Amino acid sequence: MRLGVSLGLWQDRPAEEALLTARAADELGYDELWVGEMATYDAFALATAIGLSTGRIGLTVGPLAVAVRDPMMIAMGVASVAGLVGRPVNVAVGTSSPLVVEEWHGRSRARSATVLREAVRALRPLLDGDKSDFSGECVKSRGYRLRLPAPRTELTVAAFGASAVRTAATADRMVLNLITPASAARLTADFRAAARTAPEPDAAPAPTPTRGRGRDAARGQGPAPVAGPRVAAWVTAAIGPGREAVDRIRRAVVGYLAAPGYGEMFVEAGYGDVVAFARTRPHPRELLAAIPDGLLESVALLGDVDAARERLRAYADAGVDEVALVPVSTDADPGGVATLRALAG
């Protein structure tokens, strides 16, 4: 299993710690760094800053919300980062949340499954340097061609629901977030089945060489290449966590407990009482207090290195090809650097 890193972008930590995490991931030999977007840095700006301050780590920008960024904007952004940092840059897309799309951006999230599917179809030719010529029900782009060198990037789709999984099967990779190994196994099986019957993309991407040394989750050896579309999972990690780290993960999880699909996942993991309480819409403070550490452990790597590696093996057994560690940043471990160092060997 390949082991990469995703920036946590923890909202209650200094924003500049993202660069600390990125430099550590590069120096420790991780293959890939995911540069997402939340409420602080623009993802393309941050990816450029990281690319200019690191030596070799591969970059994936996203997942970017397709209801907010259209295919032209995404292709131009990826090509800009790749051209400025002189390094291959991949991209991930997804539907994002109602809070981000509807509240923050004031955009409609209607027909999100259709928008995602059409955005992927429209984006691939642009990334390969072709002129846009797509007109769907929700997404349109005609007549634009990159003026910068085409990045010919890998395209990843963030998925959880059935429709998004089918769309991911037409791309190069699916990424899962906040997932138990049991749910990962089901989604991965659905993804593999969909990939076997997915139509050929409008334009096939050029092969992307494996970057860096890679890390095998169990043995510390470089991974074998994976044939066909791959599955990645973002997994929050804190080695030897103190209370600050555990509470930070608890705050990150609280918004998912009542959400469709996620709630059922936690019920399956044995936390139906917490999910039922969350769906009564209690005060956030009361809900936080009701979340046991065991629920956090069902979707995160907590404890010592041996426990974390055992958990990584569970994701590998579920069919996950790549795990992106999301290191928890605390006062005791700024940027999650100590966690990354513990799991890099």
Short mmCIF file of C-alpha atoms in Angstrom, two decimals:
data_model
loop_
_atom_site.label_atom_id
_atom_site.label_comp_id
_atom_site.label_asym_id
_atom_site.label_seq_id
_atom_site.Cartn_x
_atom_site.Cartn_y
_atom_site.Cartn_z
CA MET A 1 0.00 0.00 0.00
CA ARG A 2 1.29 3.42 -0.92
CA LEU A 3 1.39 5.89 1.93
CA GLY A 4 0.98 9.58 1.26
CA VAL A 5 -0.04 12.64 3.25
CA SER A 6 -3.01 15.00 3.15
CA LEU A 7 -2.96 18.42 4.75
CA GLY A 8 -5.35 18.56 7.70
CA LEU A 9 -6.05 22.30 7.31
CA TRP A 10 -7.17 22.29 10.94
CA GLN A 11 -9.29 25.38 11.43
CA ASP A 12 -8.18 25.96 15.02
CA ARG A 13 -4.45 25.77 14.23
CA PRO A 14 -2.21 28.36 12.52
CA ALA A 15 -2.78 28.18 8.77
CA GLU A 16 0.95 28.29 8.01
CA GLU A 17 1.40 24.87 9.63
CA ALA A 18 0.34 23.45 6.27
CA LEU A 19 3.80 24.28 4.97
CA LEU A 20 5.40 22.60 7.98
CA THR A 21 3.46 19.40 7.25
CA ALA A 22 4.31 19.59 3.55
CA ARG A 23 8.04 20.00 4.08
CA ALA A 24 8.10 17.14 6.56
CA ALA A 25 6.24 14.84 4.15
CA ASP A 26 8.75 15.70 1.43
CA GLU A 27 11.79 15.18 3.64
CA LEU A 28 10.48 11.89 5.04
CA GLY A 29 10.03 10.39 1.58
CA TYR A 30 6.26 10.18 1.30
CA ASP A 31 5.10 9.79 -2.31
CA GLU A 32 2.27 12.27 -2.49
CA LEU A 33 0.82 15.31 -0.79
CA TRP A 34 -2.87 16.18 -1.14
CA VAL A 35 -3.53 19.92 -1.03
CA GLY A 36 -7.20 20.48 -0.27
CA GLU A 37 -9.20 23.62 0.23
CA MET A 38 -11.24 24.67 3.24
CA ALA A 39 -11.45 28.17 4.66
CA THR A 40 -7.91 29.54 4.59
CA TYR A 41 -5.59 29.25 1.59
CA ASP A 42 -6.68 28.94 -2.01
CA ALA A 43 -5.66 25.42 -3.00
CA PHE A 44 -3.74 26.39 -6.13
CA ALA A 45 -1.85 29.16 -4.33
CA LEU A 46 -0.94 26.82 -1.47
CA ALA A 47 0.13 24.04 -3.86
CA THR A 48 2.40 26.48 -5.67
CA ALA A 49 3.99 27.64 -2.40
CA ILE A 50 4.50 24.01 -1.37
CA GLY A 51 5.96 23.03 -4.74
CA LEU A 52 8.46 25.87 -4.55
CA SER A 53 9.53 24.97 -1.01
CA THR A 54 9.84 21.18 -1.42
CA GLY A 55 12.12 19.04 -3.52
CA ARG A 56 10.33 16.02 -4.93
CA ILE A 57 6.97 15.09 -3.42
CA GLY A 58 4.11 14.63 -5.89
CA LEU A 59 1.19 17.02 -5.53
CA THR A 60 -2.54 16.40 -5.85
CA VAL A 61 -4.76 19.47 -5.62
CA GLY A 62 -8.25 18.87 -4.23
CA PRO A 63 -10.82 17.55 -3.99
CA LEU A 64 -12.18 20.75 -5.52
CA ALA A 65 -15.92 21.42 -5.48
CA VAL A 66 -17.30 21.11 -9.01
CA ALA A 67 -20.25 23.37 -8.16
CA VAL A 68 -17.79 26.17 -7.34
CA ARG A 69 -14.93 25.66 -9.83
CA ASP A 70 -15.80 24.91 -13.44
CA PRO A 71 -13.65 22.61 -15.63
CA MET A 72 -11.81 25.49 -17.32
CA MET A 73 -10.86 27.02 -13.95
CA ILE A 74 -9.65 23.65 -12.66
CA ALA A 75 -7.59 22.85 -15.76
CA MET A 76 -6.03 26.32 -15.82
CA GLY A 77 -5.25 26.10 -12.11
CA VAL A 78 -3.57 22.70 -12.37
CA ALA A 79 -1.56 23.76 -15.41
CA SER A 80 -0.50 26.93 -13.57
CA VAL A 81 0.82 25.02 -10.56
CA ALA A 82 2.58 22.42 -12.71
CA GLY A 83 4.21 25.11 -14.83
CA LEU A 84 5.32 27.23 -11.89
CA VAL A 85 6.75 24.41 -9.77
CA GLY A 86 8.13 22.30 -12.61
CA ARG A 87 6.60 19.09 -11.31
CA PRO A 88 3.65 16.86 -12.25
CA VAL A 89 0.47 17.90 -10.46
CA ASN A 90 -2.65 15.77 -10.17
CA VAL A 91 -6.18 16.93 -9.38
CA ALA A 92 -9.18 15.62 -7.46
CA VAL A 93 -12.79 16.76 -7.67
CA GLY A 94 -15.93 16.17 -5.64
CA THR A 95 -19.30 17.64 -4.74
CA SER A 96 -18.27 19.11 -1.35
CA SER A 97 -20.80 19.90 1.37
CA PRO A 98 -23.98 22.03 1.46
CA LEU A 99 -22.22 24.35 3.92
CA VAL A 100 -19.36 25.10 1.55
CA VAL A 101 -21.34 25.21 -1.70
CA GLU A 102 -24.67 26.71 -0.68
CA GLU A 103 -23.82 28.79 2.38
CA TRP A 104 -20.25 29.98 1.81
CA HIS A 105 -20.35 30.30 -1.98
CA GLY A 106 -24.06 30.88 -2.47
CA ARG A 107 -24.15 28.33 -5.28
CA SER A 108 -26.72 25.66 -5.96
CA ARG A 109 -25.86 22.08 -5.09
CA ALA A 110 -28.83 20.74 -7.03
CA ARG A 111 -28.22 17.69 -9.20
CA SER A 112 -24.78 17.31 -7.69
CA ALA A 113 -24.33 13.77 -9.05
CA THR A 114 -24.96 14.98 -12.60
CA VAL A 115 -22.65 17.96 -12.16
CA LEU A 116 -19.86 15.71 -10.90
CA ARG A 117 -20.26 13.22 -13.73
CA GLU A 118 -20.32 15.92 -16.39
CA ALA A 119 -17.43 17.87 -14.85
CA VAL A 120 -15.23 14.77 -15.04
CA ARG A 121 -16.12 14.27 -18.71
CA ALA A 122 -15.49 17.92 -19.53
CA LEU A 123 -12.28 18.15 -17.56
CA ARG A 124 -10.35 15.22 -19.03
CA PRO A 125 -9.86 16.67 -22.54
CA LEU A 126 -8.82 20.02 -21.09
CA LEU A 127 -6.17 18.40 -18.90
CA ASP A 128 -4.84 16.59 -21.98
CA GLY A 129 -4.49 19.85 -23.91
CA ASP A 130 -7.53 19.52 -26.16
CA LYS A 131 -10.01 22.27 -26.92
CA SER A 132 -13.14 22.10 -24.79
CA ASP A 133 -16.27 20.93 -26.57
CA PHE A 134 -18.72 19.66 -23.99
CA SER A 135 -22.36 20.50 -23.47
CA GLY A 136 -24.18 18.56 -20.79
CA GLU A 137 -27.32 19.12 -18.78
CA CYS A 138 -25.49 21.15 -16.11
CA VAL A 139 -21.88 21.65 -17.27
CA LYS A 140 -20.78 23.37 -20.47
CA SER A 141 -17.44 24.48 -21.90
CA ARG A 142 -16.66 25.23 -25.51
CA GLY A 143 -13.66 26.64 -27.34
CA TYR A 144 -11.05 26.89 -24.55
CA ARG A 145 -7.61 25.31 -24.80
CA LEU A 146 -4.81 25.64 -22.26
CA ARG A 147 -2.14 28.15 -23.26
CA LEU A 148 0.25 26.54 -20.78
CA PRO A 149 1.67 23.06 -21.36
CA ALA A 150 -1.05 20.46 -20.76
CA PRO A 151 -0.49 18.83 -17.35
CA ARG A 152 -1.90 15.45 -18.55
CA THR A 153 -2.71 14.86 -14.94
CA GLU A 154 -4.33 11.97 -13.14
CA LEU A 155 -7.94 12.69 -12.24
CA THR A 156 -9.35 11.54 -8.90
CA VAL A 157 -12.98 11.64 -7.78
CA ALA A 158 -14.03 11.92 -4.13
CA ALA A 159 -16.87 9.47 -3.58
CA PHE A 160 -19.18 8.04 -0.96
CA GLY A 161 -22.61 7.58 -2.57
CA ALA A 162 -23.35 5.09 -5.34
CA SER A 163 -23.50 7.65 -8.16
CA ALA A 164 -20.17 9.24 -7.21
CA VAL A 165 -18.57 5.78 -7.04
CA ARG A 166 -19.73 5.08 -10.60
CA THR A 167 -18.31 8.41 -11.74
CA ALA A 168 -15.02 7.68 -9.98
CA ALA A 169 -14.82 4.41 -11.91
CA THR A 170 -14.46 6.47 -15.13
CA ALA A 171 -11.48 8.38 -13.71
CA ASP A 172 -8.01 7.28 -12.58
CA ARG A 173 -8.71 7.01 -8.87
CA MET A 174 -11.40 7.19 -6.21
CA VAL A 175 -10.71 8.79 -2.85
CA LEU A 176 -12.65 8.07 0.33
CA ASN A 177 -12.63 10.20 3.47
CA LEU A 178 -13.62 9.44 7.07
CA ILE A 179 -14.28 5.79 6.37
CA THR A 180 -14.18 2.56 8.36
CA PRO A 181 -12.40 -0.42 6.79
CA ALA A 182 -15.72 -2.24 6.51
CA SER A 183 -17.32 0.60 4.54
CA ALA A 184 -14.16 0.99 2.49
CA ALA A 185 -14.39 -2.67 1.51
CA ARG A 186 -17.96 -2.28 0.22
CA LEU A 187 -17.25 0.93 -1.67
CA THR A 188 -14.08 -0.52 -3.14
CA ALA A 189 -15.96 -3.60 -4.34
CA ASP A 190 -18.63 -1.39 -5.93
CA PHE A 191 -15.89 0.73 -7.52
CA ARG A 192 -14.06 -2.26 -8.99
CA ALA A 193 -17.31 -3.63 -10.39
CA ALA A 194 -18.21 -0.28 -11.95
CA ALA A 195 -14.70 0.13 -13.37
CA ARG A 196 -15.00 -3.18 -15.21
CA THR A 197 -18.02 -1.92 -17.13
CA ALA A 198 -17.19 1.80 -17.34
CA PRO A 199 -16.98 3.27 -20.86
CA GLU A 200 -13.62 4.35 -22.15
CA PRO A 201 -12.84 8.00 -21.30
CA ASP A 202 -13.09 10.57 -24.07
CA ALA A 203 -9.31 10.93 -24.01
CA ALA A 204 -7.00 8.52 -22.26
CA PRO A 205 -4.43 10.12 -19.93
CA ALA A 206 -0.75 9.57 -20.44
CA PRO A 207 0.72 7.10 -17.93
CA THR A 208 1.90 8.80 -14.76
CA PRO A 209 5.18 7.43 -13.43
CA THR A 210 5.42 6.45 -9.79
CA ARG A 211 7.04 9.29 -7.87
CA GLY A 212 9.35 9.06 -4.91
CA ARG A 213 10.15 5.97 -2.90
CA GLY A 214 6.70 5.11 -1.67
CA ARG A 215 5.95 3.43 1.66
CA ASP A 216 4.43 0.04 2.29
CA ALA A 217 2.10 0.30 5.27
CA ALA A 218 3.23 -2.96 6.81
CA ARG A 219 6.85 -3.45 5.73
CA GLY A 220 8.27 -0.05 4.81
CA GLN A 221 9.01 -1.23 1.24
CA GLY A 222 8.22 0.44 -2.05
CA PRO A 223 4.85 -0.56 -3.50
CA ALA A 224 4.21 -2.54 -6.65
CA PRO A 225 2.38 -0.63 -9.38
CA VAL A 226 -1.41 -0.92 -9.25
CA ALA A 227 -3.18 -1.83 -12.50
CA GLY A 228 -6.37 0.01 -13.40
CA PRO A 229 -8.24 2.67 -11.44
CA ARG A 230 -7.10 2.84 -7.84
CA VAL A 231 -8.67 3.51 -4.45
CA ALA A 232 -7.20 5.96 -1.96
CA ALA A 233 -8.41 6.81 1.53
CA TRP A 234 -7.71 9.80 3.72
CA VAL A 235 -7.19 8.57 7.27
CA THR A 236 -6.60 10.91 10.20
CA ALA A 237 -3.60 9.89 12.29
CA ALA A 238 -2.14 10.75 15.69
CA ILE A 239 0.60 8.58 17.19
CA GLY A 240 0.77 8.64 20.97
CA PRO A 241 -2.10 11.11 21.00
CA GLY A 242 -2.73 13.41 23.88
CA ARG A 243 -6.15 14.76 24.77
CA GLU A 244 -5.73 17.75 22.43
CA ALA A 245 -5.30 15.47 19.41
CA VAL A 246 -8.23 13.24 20.35
CA ASP A 247 -10.50 16.21 20.93
CA ARG A 248 -9.48 17.74 17.60
CA ILE A 249 -10.52 14.56 15.80
CA ARG A 250 -13.75 14.51 17.82
CA ARG A 251 -14.60 18.01 16.60
CA ALA A 252 -13.85 16.98 13.00
CA VAL A 253 -16.17 13.95 13.21
CA VAL A 254 -19.16 15.56 14.92
CA GLY A 255 -20.68 17.02 11.75
CA TYR A 256 -20.83 13.61 10.05
CA LEU A 257 -22.70 11.64 12.70
CA ALA A 258 -26.21 12.52 11.54
CA ALA A 259 -25.39 12.68 7.83
CA PRO A 260 -27.02 10.10 5.54
CA GLY A 261 -24.65 7.25 4.83
CA TYR A 262 -22.10 8.30 7.41
CA GLY A 263 -24.59 7.83 10.22
CA GLU A 264 -25.35 4.30 9.02
CA MET A 265 -21.63 3.60 8.82
CA PHE A 266 -21.20 4.52 12.48
CA VAL A 267 -24.25 2.47 13.40
CA GLU A 268 -22.63 -0.54 11.76
CA ALA A 269 -19.45 0.17 13.73
CA GLY A 270 -21.47 -0.16 16.95
CA TYR A 271 -22.34 3.45 17.75
CA GLY A 272 -26.04 3.56 16.95
CA ASP A 273 -26.84 5.32 20.23
CA VAL A 274 -24.52 8.20 19.36
CA VAL A 275 -26.01 8.50 15.87
CA ALA A 276 -29.54 8.46 17.23
CA PHE A 277 -28.62 11.21 19.69
CA ALA A 278 -26.98 13.25 16.91
CA ARG A 279 -30.17 13.08 14.86
CA THR A 280 -32.13 14.73 17.69
CA ARG A 281 -30.05 17.86 16.91
CA PRO A 282 -28.58 18.38 20.38
CA HIS A 283 -26.35 21.30 21.24
CA PRO A 284 -22.90 20.66 19.69
CA ARG A 285 -21.31 20.72 23.13
CA GLU A 286 -23.59 17.90 24.31
CA LEU A 287 -22.93 15.85 21.19
CA LEU A 288 -19.17 16.25 21.51
CA ALA A 289 -19.34 14.97 25.06
CA ALA A 290 -21.30 11.92 23.91
CA ILE A 291 -18.74 10.75 21.33
CA PRO A 292 -16.58 7.94 22.79
CA ASP A 293 -12.94 7.53 21.81
CA GLY A 294 -13.81 4.17 20.27
CA LEU A 295 -15.91 5.85 17.60
CA LEU A 296 -12.92 7.97 16.62
CA GLU A 297 -10.73 4.88 16.46
CA SER A 298 -13.12 3.33 13.95
CA VAL A 299 -12.12 5.94 11.32
CA ALA A 300 -8.67 7.10 12.48
CA LEU A 301 -5.21 5.84 13.40
CA LEU A 302 -4.84 6.40 17.13
CA GLY A 303 -2.41 4.87 19.60
CA ASP A 304 1.12 3.63 19.09
CA VAL A 305 2.89 2.77 15.84
CA ASP A 306 2.03 -0.93 16.03
CA ALA A 307 -1.67 -0.18 16.47
CA ALA A 308 -1.58 2.27 13.56
CA ARG A 309 0.13 -0.23 11.27
CA GLU A 310 -2.38 -2.91 12.21
CA ARG A 311 -5.15 -0.51 11.28
CA LEU A 312 -3.44 0.28 7.99
CA ARG A 313 -3.40 -3.43 7.21
CA ALA A 314 -7.16 -3.46 7.74
CA TYR A 315 -7.53 -0.81 5.04
CA ALA A 316 -5.23 -2.78 2.75
CA ASP A 317 -7.31 -5.91 3.36
CA ALA A 318 -10.40 -3.86 2.42
CA GLY A 319 -8.89 -3.24 -1.01
CA VAL A 320 -7.57 0.29 -0.47
CA ASP A 321 -4.47 0.85 -2.61
CA GLU A 322 -3.24 4.08 -1.04
CA VAL A 323 -3.70 5.78 2.30
CA ALA A 324 -3.13 9.49 2.72
CA LEU A 325 -2.33 10.18 6.35
CA VAL A 326 -3.99 13.30 7.74
CA PRO A 327 -1.69 14.11 10.66
CA VAL A 328 -3.27 15.87 13.62
CA SER A 329 -1.56 19.12 14.52
CA THR A 330 -1.28 20.04 18.20
CA ASP A 331 0.82 22.20 20.48
CA ALA A 332 2.89 19.10 21.26
CA ASP A 333 3.21 18.12 17.60
CA PRO A 334 2.88 21.18 15.31
CA GLY A 335 1.98 20.14 11.81
CA GLY A 336 1.73 16.51 12.88
CA VAL A 337 5.41 16.10 12.04
CA ALA A 338 6.11 13.59 14.81
CA THR A 339 3.23 11.40 13.63
CA LEU A 340 4.55 11.48 10.07
CA ARG A 341 8.03 10.62 11.26
CA ALA A 342 6.74 7.68 13.32
CA LEU A 343 4.90 6.15 10.37
CA ALA A 344 7.49 6.87 7.68
CA GLY A 345 9.90 4.08 8.62
#
